[in-house]
Amino acid sequence: MTVLILIVVALIAIILYLYFYRQRGKTTAYHPYLESLIALLENDDDLAMKRLKEAVNIDSDLFDAYLRLGDLYRKKGDAARAMQIHQSLTARPTLKKHEEKKLYYALAQDALDASRPNRAISFLKEIVKIDKKETNAYKLILRIYEDMRNYSDCINVYEEGVFKSKDENRRAFYYASLARDKMEKLPEGDQEGEKEVLNLLRKSLRIASDSIAGTYYMANFYERENDPKKAREHYLKIINQHPDYAFLIIPHLEKVSFELGSFNDIIPIYEKITTQHPKNFSVAFALADLYEKKSDVDAAREVYLKLVELFPRSALPKIRLLKIKTEDETLLSALDEIEENFCGQEYKCSNCGNTRSDFSFLCEKCHAIESFAPVL
Ligand SMILES: [Zn+2]
């Protein structure tokens, strides 16, 4: 009996000791943790890291401290170590839903910083498994696929995800871009491949009949297929429905019109657009260029003068006016050189101001579509 009492007393003593020991551990771990939070607020990352390490050494249950410690390693440029710390947390069985989501967001960011976009997507997909309504995770997945120019997966995410008010122009853009990518890799005479491209382009235009990307690539497709008539129809559709995008199609339209023997129809088309949209630089400039080719110098000069008035910062119409004025061969070749080397076209995103030297339907900075226009 005495032995039994002794055993019970010993057991109680052990339980009490363990309980108080843990409590004391937790209390002391909070001090360095609190100090680390203050250091983070004061942007003292080194001190924060030191205190976070102390905190997790005292109490390895502190999820938030581990998470922040991993984040700090990432911030310092050590994405591999960050991922290692964050990954070690995934094995914890006691994580709450919101903690798990936080953890996978951190892991996705680690993977992105380590230039492993596919890994980032797999972490974000874990979040979607936990919470199907997590719109931010879907948005991030879509952005990563856009960065990777993986349009077939953009379509999958966009059509199956939680994008409530779907932007049909964006969906059409994905189909058009997927078609363009396939078209670029298409070997000559691959009829099955051509059919697939055409179907994707048709789908793009069924989704949004006025999609600029859809219409443009459809025109490119017909041009490639030696069908200048259908190519011209689509190029005309762009210049008539989206005259701001005329800059994209002018050389193509002139080429297919020449092939069809309808080059003379172009001047009236440009004249009509210039009358309706006097500030359309690309069309007016192309019109003046054609007047010059037809040796109608007076008409060309008039258009260039108008452009100088409307776009005082643009050098191109001024150079053209100088060229018209002179017959001096040396001066003319110098002006040609200036036009060729110093008037290179730049494009600017109307949404975020990002500039690039070649045209793109997708802004890599802000992810807007159909937002680039020539810098004048
Ligand atoms: Zn942008």
Short mmCIF file of N, CA and C in Angstrom, two decimals, residues 140-237:
data_model
loop_
_atom_site.label_atom_id
_atom_site.label_comp_id
_atom_site.label_asym_id
_atom_site.label_seq_id
_atom_site.Cartn_x
_atom_site.Cartn_y
_atom_site.Cartn_z
N LEU A 140 -2.48 34.26 -58.05
CA LEU A 140 -1.02 34.09 -58.11
C LEU A 140 -0.62 32.98 -59.08
N ILE A 141 -1.39 31.89 -59.06
CA ILE A 141 -1.09 30.78 -59.99
C ILE A 141 -1.19 31.30 -61.42
N LEU A 142 -2.26 32.06 -61.68
CA LEU A 142 -2.47 32.59 -63.03
C LEU A 142 -1.31 33.50 -63.44
N ARG A 143 -0.87 34.34 -62.53
CA ARG A 143 0.25 35.26 -62.83
C ARG A 143 1.52 34.49 -63.17
N ILE A 144 1.76 33.43 -62.40
CA ILE A 144 2.98 32.65 -62.65
C ILE A 144 2.90 31.97 -64.02
N TYR A 145 1.72 31.41 -64.33
CA TYR A 145 1.57 30.80 -65.66
C TYR A 145 1.73 31.85 -66.76
N GLU A 146 1.22 33.06 -66.51
CA GLU A 146 1.39 34.14 -67.50
C GLU A 146 2.87 34.46 -67.68
N ASP A 147 3.59 34.55 -66.55
CA ASP A 147 5.04 34.83 -66.64
C ASP A 147 5.76 33.74 -67.42
N MET A 148 5.27 32.51 -67.28
CA MET A 148 5.91 31.39 -67.97
C MET A 148 5.41 31.28 -69.41
N ARG A 149 4.47 32.16 -69.78
CA ARG A 149 3.84 32.09 -71.11
C ARG A 149 3.22 30.71 -71.35
N ASN A 150 2.71 30.11 -70.28
CA ASN A 150 2.06 28.81 -70.37
C ASN A 150 0.55 29.05 -70.49
N TYR A 151 0.12 29.30 -71.74
CA TYR A 151 -1.26 29.74 -71.93
C TYR A 151 -2.28 28.62 -71.78
N SER A 152 -1.87 27.38 -72.03
CA SER A 152 -2.88 26.32 -71.89
C SER A 152 -3.25 26.17 -70.40
N ASP A 153 -2.27 26.31 -69.52
CA ASP A 153 -2.61 26.25 -68.09
C ASP A 153 -3.30 27.53 -67.61
N CYS A 154 -3.00 28.66 -68.25
CA CYS A 154 -3.76 29.89 -67.94
C CYS A 154 -5.25 29.64 -68.19
N ILE A 155 -5.53 28.99 -69.33
CA ILE A 155 -6.93 28.71 -69.68
C ILE A 155 -7.55 27.79 -68.62
N ASN A 156 -6.82 26.72 -68.25
CA ASN A 156 -7.35 25.79 -67.26
C ASN A 156 -7.69 26.49 -65.95
N VAL A 157 -6.76 27.30 -65.46
CA VAL A 157 -6.98 27.98 -64.19
C VAL A 157 -8.13 28.99 -64.32
N TYR A 158 -8.12 29.71 -65.43
CA TYR A 158 -9.12 30.76 -65.60
C TYR A 158 -10.53 30.19 -65.74
N GLU A 159 -10.62 29.05 -66.40
CA GLU A 159 -11.95 28.48 -66.63
C GLU A 159 -12.44 27.65 -65.45
N GLU A 160 -11.50 27.12 -64.66
CA GLU A 160 -11.93 26.28 -63.54
C GLU A 160 -11.84 27.00 -62.20
N GLY A 161 -11.14 28.11 -62.17
CA GLY A 161 -10.90 28.81 -60.91
C GLY A 161 -12.10 29.60 -60.44
N VAL A 162 -11.82 30.51 -59.52
CA VAL A 162 -12.91 31.25 -58.88
C VAL A 162 -13.05 32.67 -59.43
N PHE A 163 -12.67 32.84 -60.70
CA PHE A 163 -12.73 34.18 -61.27
C PHE A 163 -14.19 34.50 -61.62
N LYS A 164 -14.84 35.11 -60.62
CA LYS A 164 -16.29 35.29 -60.73
C LYS A 164 -16.70 36.08 -61.96
N SER A 165 -16.18 37.32 -62.06
CA SER A 165 -16.56 38.10 -63.23
C SER A 165 -15.45 37.93 -64.26
N LYS A 166 -15.54 36.86 -65.01
CA LYS A 166 -14.48 36.55 -65.98
C LYS A 166 -14.36 37.66 -67.02
N ASP A 167 -13.14 38.06 -67.28
CA ASP A 167 -12.87 39.04 -68.31
C ASP A 167 -12.72 38.26 -69.61
N GLU A 168 -13.75 38.34 -70.46
CA GLU A 168 -13.75 37.51 -71.67
C GLU A 168 -12.64 37.89 -72.64
N ASN A 169 -12.24 39.16 -72.60
CA ASN A 169 -11.13 39.56 -73.48
C ASN A 169 -9.84 38.88 -73.07
N ARG A 170 -9.69 38.70 -71.77
CA ARG A 170 -8.50 38.03 -71.26
C ARG A 170 -8.52 36.55 -71.67
N ARG A 171 -9.69 35.94 -71.54
CA ARG A 171 -9.82 34.52 -71.92
C ARG A 171 -9.52 34.37 -73.41
N ALA A 172 -10.06 35.29 -74.21
CA ALA A 172 -9.82 35.25 -75.66
C ALA A 172 -8.32 35.43 -75.94
N PHE A 173 -7.69 36.30 -75.17
CA PHE A 173 -6.25 36.54 -75.34
C PHE A 173 -5.44 35.26 -75.08
N TYR A 174 -5.85 34.49 -74.05
CA TYR A 174 -5.14 33.23 -73.76
C TYR A 174 -5.24 32.27 -74.95
N TYR A 175 -6.46 32.12 -75.48
CA TYR A 175 -6.62 31.21 -76.62
C TYR A 175 -5.81 31.69 -77.83
N ALA A 176 -5.85 33.00 -78.07
CA ALA A 176 -5.12 33.56 -79.22
C ALA A 176 -3.61 33.34 -79.04
N SER A 177 -3.12 33.54 -77.82
CA SER A 177 -1.68 33.41 -77.58
C SER A 177 -1.24 31.95 -77.67
N LEU A 178 -2.12 31.06 -77.20
CA LEU A 178 -1.81 29.64 -77.32
C LEU A 178 -1.71 29.26 -78.80
N ALA A 179 -2.65 29.79 -79.60
CA ALA A 179 -2.65 29.54 -81.05
C ALA A 179 -1.36 30.08 -81.68
N ARG A 180 -0.98 31.30 -81.27
CA ARG A 180 0.24 31.92 -81.82
C ARG A 180 1.48 31.06 -81.54
N ASP A 181 1.56 30.58 -80.26
CA ASP A 181 2.72 29.74 -79.88
C ASP A 181 2.77 28.47 -80.73
N LYS A 182 1.60 27.87 -80.93
CA LYS A 182 1.56 26.63 -81.73
C LYS A 182 1.91 26.94 -83.19
N MET A 183 1.41 28.10 -83.66
CA MET A 183 1.64 28.49 -85.06
C MET A 183 3.14 28.68 -85.31
N GLU A 184 3.83 29.28 -84.32
CA GLU A 184 5.26 29.54 -84.48
C GLU A 184 6.08 28.25 -84.60
N LYS A 185 5.56 27.18 -83.98
CA LYS A 185 6.32 25.93 -84.01
C LYS A 185 5.84 24.98 -85.12
N LEU A 186 4.87 25.43 -85.90
CA LEU A 186 4.23 24.54 -86.88
C LEU A 186 5.15 24.26 -88.07
N PRO A 187 5.41 22.98 -88.36
CA PRO A 187 6.21 22.70 -89.56
C PRO A 187 5.36 22.91 -90.82
N GLU A 188 6.03 23.18 -91.93
CA GLU A 188 5.33 23.38 -93.22
C GLU A 188 4.47 22.15 -93.54
N GLY A 189 3.24 22.39 -93.96
CA GLY A 189 2.40 21.29 -94.43
C GLY A 189 1.77 20.44 -93.34
N ASP A 190 1.89 20.85 -92.07
CA ASP A 190 1.27 20.09 -90.98
C ASP A 190 -0.21 20.48 -90.89
N GLN A 191 -1.02 19.73 -91.64
CA GLN A 191 -2.43 20.13 -91.74
C GLN A 191 -3.19 19.99 -90.44
N GLU A 192 -2.89 18.92 -89.69
CA GLU A 192 -3.55 18.73 -88.39
C GLU A 192 -3.25 19.90 -87.45
N GLY A 193 -1.96 20.26 -87.45
CA GLY A 193 -1.52 21.38 -86.60
C GLY A 193 -2.20 22.68 -87.02
N GLU A 194 -2.32 22.89 -88.33
CA GLU A 194 -2.97 24.11 -88.83
C GLU A 194 -4.44 24.16 -88.39
N LYS A 195 -5.07 22.99 -88.45
CA LYS A 195 -6.48 22.92 -88.04
C LYS A 195 -6.63 23.28 -86.56
N GLU A 196 -5.70 22.76 -85.77
CA GLU A 196 -5.74 23.02 -84.33
C GLU A 196 -5.58 24.52 -84.06
N VAL A 197 -4.62 25.15 -84.76
CA VAL A 197 -4.39 26.59 -84.59
C VAL A 197 -5.65 27.37 -84.98
N LEU A 198 -6.22 27.01 -86.13
CA LEU A 198 -7.41 27.71 -86.60
C LEU A 198 -8.56 27.57 -85.60
N ASN A 199 -8.73 26.36 -85.04
CA ASN A 199 -9.80 26.14 -84.06
C ASN A 199 -9.61 26.99 -82.81
N LEU A 200 -8.34 27.09 -82.37
CA LEU A 200 -8.06 27.91 -81.18
C LEU A 200 -8.36 29.39 -81.46
N LEU A 201 -7.99 29.83 -82.66
CA LEU A 201 -8.24 31.24 -83.02
C LEU A 201 -9.74 31.51 -83.15
N ARG A 202 -10.46 30.54 -83.73
CA ARG A 202 -11.92 30.69 -83.83
C ARG A 202 -12.54 30.76 -82.45
N LYS A 203 -12.07 29.90 -81.56
CA LYS A 203 -12.59 29.90 -80.19
C LYS A 203 -12.32 31.26 -79.54
N SER A 204 -11.12 31.78 -79.75
CA SER A 204 -10.77 33.09 -79.19
C SER A 204 -11.77 34.15 -79.65
N LEU A 205 -12.09 34.13 -80.95
CA LEU A 205 -13.00 35.16 -81.48
C LEU A 205 -14.47 34.87 -81.13
N ARG A 206 -14.78 33.60 -80.83
CA ARG A 206 -16.14 33.30 -80.35
C ARG A 206 -16.32 33.85 -78.93
N ILE A 207 -15.27 33.76 -78.14
CA ILE A 207 -15.33 34.26 -76.76
C ILE A 207 -15.46 35.79 -76.77
N ALA A 208 -14.63 36.45 -77.57
CA ALA A 208 -14.69 37.92 -77.68
C ALA A 208 -14.43 38.29 -79.14
N SER A 209 -15.52 38.58 -79.87
CA SER A 209 -15.39 38.77 -81.32
C SER A 209 -14.48 39.95 -81.66
N ASP A 210 -14.34 40.90 -80.71
CA ASP A 210 -13.49 42.05 -81.02
C ASP A 210 -12.10 41.95 -80.37
N SER A 211 -11.72 40.74 -79.96
CA SER A 211 -10.39 40.58 -79.34
C SER A 211 -9.30 41.03 -80.32
N ILE A 212 -8.46 41.95 -79.86
CA ILE A 212 -7.40 42.45 -80.74
C ILE A 212 -6.38 41.35 -81.01
N ALA A 213 -5.98 40.64 -79.93
CA ALA A 213 -5.00 39.57 -80.10
C ALA A 213 -5.57 38.48 -81.01
N GLY A 214 -6.83 38.10 -80.78
CA GLY A 214 -7.47 37.06 -81.58
C GLY A 214 -7.52 37.45 -83.05
N THR A 215 -7.95 38.68 -83.32
CA THR A 215 -8.08 39.14 -84.71
C THR A 215 -6.70 39.23 -85.38
N TYR A 216 -5.73 39.75 -84.62
CA TYR A 216 -4.39 39.94 -85.18
C TYR A 216 -3.75 38.59 -85.54
N TYR A 217 -3.82 37.63 -84.62
CA TYR A 217 -3.19 36.34 -84.91
C TYR A 217 -3.96 35.57 -85.98
N MET A 218 -5.28 35.80 -86.06
CA MET A 218 -6.05 35.16 -87.13
C MET A 218 -5.55 35.70 -88.47
N ALA A 219 -5.34 37.01 -88.55
CA ALA A 219 -4.82 37.62 -89.78
C ALA A 219 -3.43 37.06 -90.10
N ASN A 220 -2.58 36.96 -89.05
CA ASN A 220 -1.23 36.38 -89.24
C ASN A 220 -1.33 34.96 -89.79
N PHE A 221 -2.30 34.20 -89.25
CA PHE A 221 -2.47 32.81 -89.67
C PHE A 221 -2.80 32.74 -91.17
N TYR A 222 -3.76 33.57 -91.60
CA TYR A 222 -4.14 33.54 -93.02
C TYR A 222 -3.01 34.04 -93.91
N GLU A 223 -2.25 34.99 -93.40
CA GLU A 223 -1.11 35.49 -94.18
C GLU A 223 -0.10 34.36 -94.38
N ARG A 224 0.11 33.59 -93.32
CA ARG A 224 1.03 32.46 -93.37
C ARG A 224 0.51 31.38 -94.32
N GLU A 225 -0.83 31.25 -94.37
CA GLU A 225 -1.45 30.23 -95.21
C GLU A 225 -1.59 30.67 -96.66
N ASN A 226 -0.98 31.81 -97.00
CA ASN A 226 -1.10 32.39 -98.34
C ASN A 226 -2.54 32.67 -98.74
N ASP A 227 -3.29 33.19 -97.80
CA ASP A 227 -4.66 33.59 -98.09
C ASP A 227 -4.77 35.10 -97.79
N PRO A 228 -4.18 35.93 -98.71
CA PRO A 228 -4.13 37.37 -98.41
C PRO A 228 -5.50 38.02 -98.27
N LYS A 229 -6.50 37.42 -98.93
CA LYS A 229 -7.84 38.02 -98.90
C LYS A 229 -8.39 37.99 -97.46
N LYS A 230 -8.33 36.77 -96.85
CA LYS A 230 -8.85 36.65 -95.48
C LYS A 230 -7.95 37.40 -94.49
N ALA A 231 -6.64 37.39 -94.77
CA ALA A 231 -5.71 38.13 -93.90
C ALA A 231 -6.10 39.61 -93.91
N ARG A 232 -6.34 40.12 -95.11
CA ARG A 232 -6.67 41.55 -95.25
C ARG A 232 -7.96 41.90 -94.50
N GLU A 233 -8.96 40.99 -94.62
CA GLU A 233 -10.24 41.22 -93.91
C GLU A 233 -9.99 41.46 -92.42
N HIS A 234 -9.13 40.60 -91.84
CA HIS A 234 -8.88 40.73 -90.40
C HIS A 234 -8.03 41.94 -90.05
N TYR A 235 -7.06 42.27 -90.92
CA TYR A 235 -6.27 43.48 -90.66
C TYR A 235 -7.17 44.72 -90.75
N LEU A 236 -8.10 44.69 -91.72
CA LEU A 236 -9.02 45.84 -91.85
C LEU A 236 -9.93 45.95 -90.63
N LYS A 237 -10.30 44.77 -90.10
CA LYS A 237 -11.15 44.77 -88.91
C LYS A 237 -10.44 45.50 -87.76
#
